[in-house]
Each structure stands twice: as structure tokens, then as C-alpha cells.
Amino acid sequence: MACRVVSAGLLALLAFQVQAAQSLSDFPQARIMFESSTSTDDYRLTLGALKKANNQWLAEREQRLSGELSRKTLELERGFSAEEVFGFYREQLVNQGARELFYCHARDCGSSNSWANNRFGIKQLYGLDQHQWYAAFELMRDGKGPVYVALYSVTRGNRRSYTQIDQIAVAEAEAVAANPKTIIESIIAGRAYTIPGLRVNANGVVIPEAQLQSLVDALRQRPRAKVHLVGHDYGVGSFEQQQQDSQRYAQAVKDQLVAQGIKAERLTVHGVGGLAPSSKRTGLNRVEVVLAR
């Protein structure tokens, strides 16, 4: 069963959004149960576990988005697990350079009933709490706004597994900050965390407030963890100039973190100029957070 509702006024954006949806290969051993495309001005991207408060299941964090929404519900063939299909799509997104904003597994996600009925509105997604996986991603596109992806997989009591893939393409970048828990887990696992939205202008280094606060909250969760702030610069000029500029970026980030209460002795700054590989997704300059071993 499939339905499509297309907003006539946003055909160009929808064409881009459909292209984005097609960039994810379908899991071979799954059938599409429901599929739709529509415009929305109030999509709630879940960025935290679902918790019960005042008899309601609410997300610890969420971001409301406007754009073109593509939704797909998959039913797996028997013998294939929710974890397997979740990993299939998660790997694709990571390989495409997507930034993971939040991840949870099993009861850390909250109630599967709430995910099925309150978050997605699809009863087939109501499964076993201990057999559910969820992640949210930001996928940047050259010259266009980002695509945000909500990925949820679950196994029901009858051993049938289902996956939900929501993709929303926004016309302009919206300040979506990763869950602090996801940030610190990534750093502790040894993966460099690139500070999103960092800009260098005449006033110095600017970090979006939401991104800075998420990083501060992440570092507060592990108050003994020490990190390296590694600046990169790929602008014009000599290597010496690039190295000096990248060191300045890292120092500016440190100063902002210290101003937010992070102890200075936990932060070491480095400038590597343009030595490391550049990235279209991160632009001409960036600062990465790396765990000090």
C-alpha cells in the first residue's frame, strides 16, 4: 500500500528530496508497506530518548523542522533481524558522510509503543522494547540544504521485524545540535567530533549557540576526560600561515568552552593547517575534538 501527496508549490525542493531518498539503497529482503512524500511545517525530529512525564511520553530533546518529508515503512522477510536492517541503513548514511545526531538501543530508547503510536503513527512499529534501535542523522548536500533522517527498527513478539525511514529535506540549514550523550560517546570511542557550523569571520571564530551548548553538556558528562582541540585551515597562503590560523581557531574554541565553565586544563589546542584531508562537508576550516589518550 502506498500513497503520495505532493505540494504543487514546492516541486523543485521535492525533486531534490526524492533524489535524496533514492540515495539510500533498499534492504533486499524487505517489502515496502507504506510510502509517502509531502510537505510539512512541523516535523519533530527526535534527538533524545522518550520519557514518561505527566502520563505522556515525551522526547528528552527534539527539533521541529519544515521541508519536504519522505516516509517509508519496511517489513522484513522472516529470518532477518531489526538490528541487521538498522545496521544496513546506518552504515550507508555514515559512508555518505552523515553526522549522527542521536542513537539509542533497547530500553534506552523508551517505550516502543510510544515510538510507534506517538512518534511515527504506524502501529506495525509497536514491538519489543529490548529489540528496538533508533538514530537521527544530518546529511549535507552540495549547494542545497541538509537532509535529516530518522531511522527506527524494531522486532515484534511474533518475530517479524519492521523499519521506518523518515527523510526531511530543508531548504535552508537549521541549527540542529547533536545529543550531548552521542557526542561524548563518539569522542570516547575514538572518533573525532567536528564542531558543526563553525565559521571564521572578521569578528573571530563563531560557533552556533546550540552547537556550543551541546559540546559543553557533552564534556560535563565526563568531567575527567581530557581532549585535544585540533584546528584545520585550507585557505590561501603558506603552510606556516595556515598552521597559525588553525591554531587560532582551536584556541578560540577553547576560550569559549572555558567561558562556559569547562576547565582549561582539560583542553589542549593544536593547529595542523592543511595537513589533514579536507572535506567539502566541513568547508575551508574546522575544529575537531579528539580524546586525549
mmCIF file of C-alpha atoms in Angstrom, residues 145 186 188:
data_model
loop_
_atom_site.group_PDB
_atom_site.id
_atom_site.type_symbol
_atom_site.label_atom_id
_atom_site.label_comp_id
_atom_site.label_asym_id
_atom_site.label_seq_id
_atom_site.Cartn_x
_atom_site.Cartn_y
_atom_site.Cartn_z
ATOM 1 C CA GLY A 145 20.004 22.453 2.407
ATOM 2 C CA SER A 186 31.684 9.291 19.848
ATOM 3 C CA ILE A 188 35.269 8.312 23.967
#
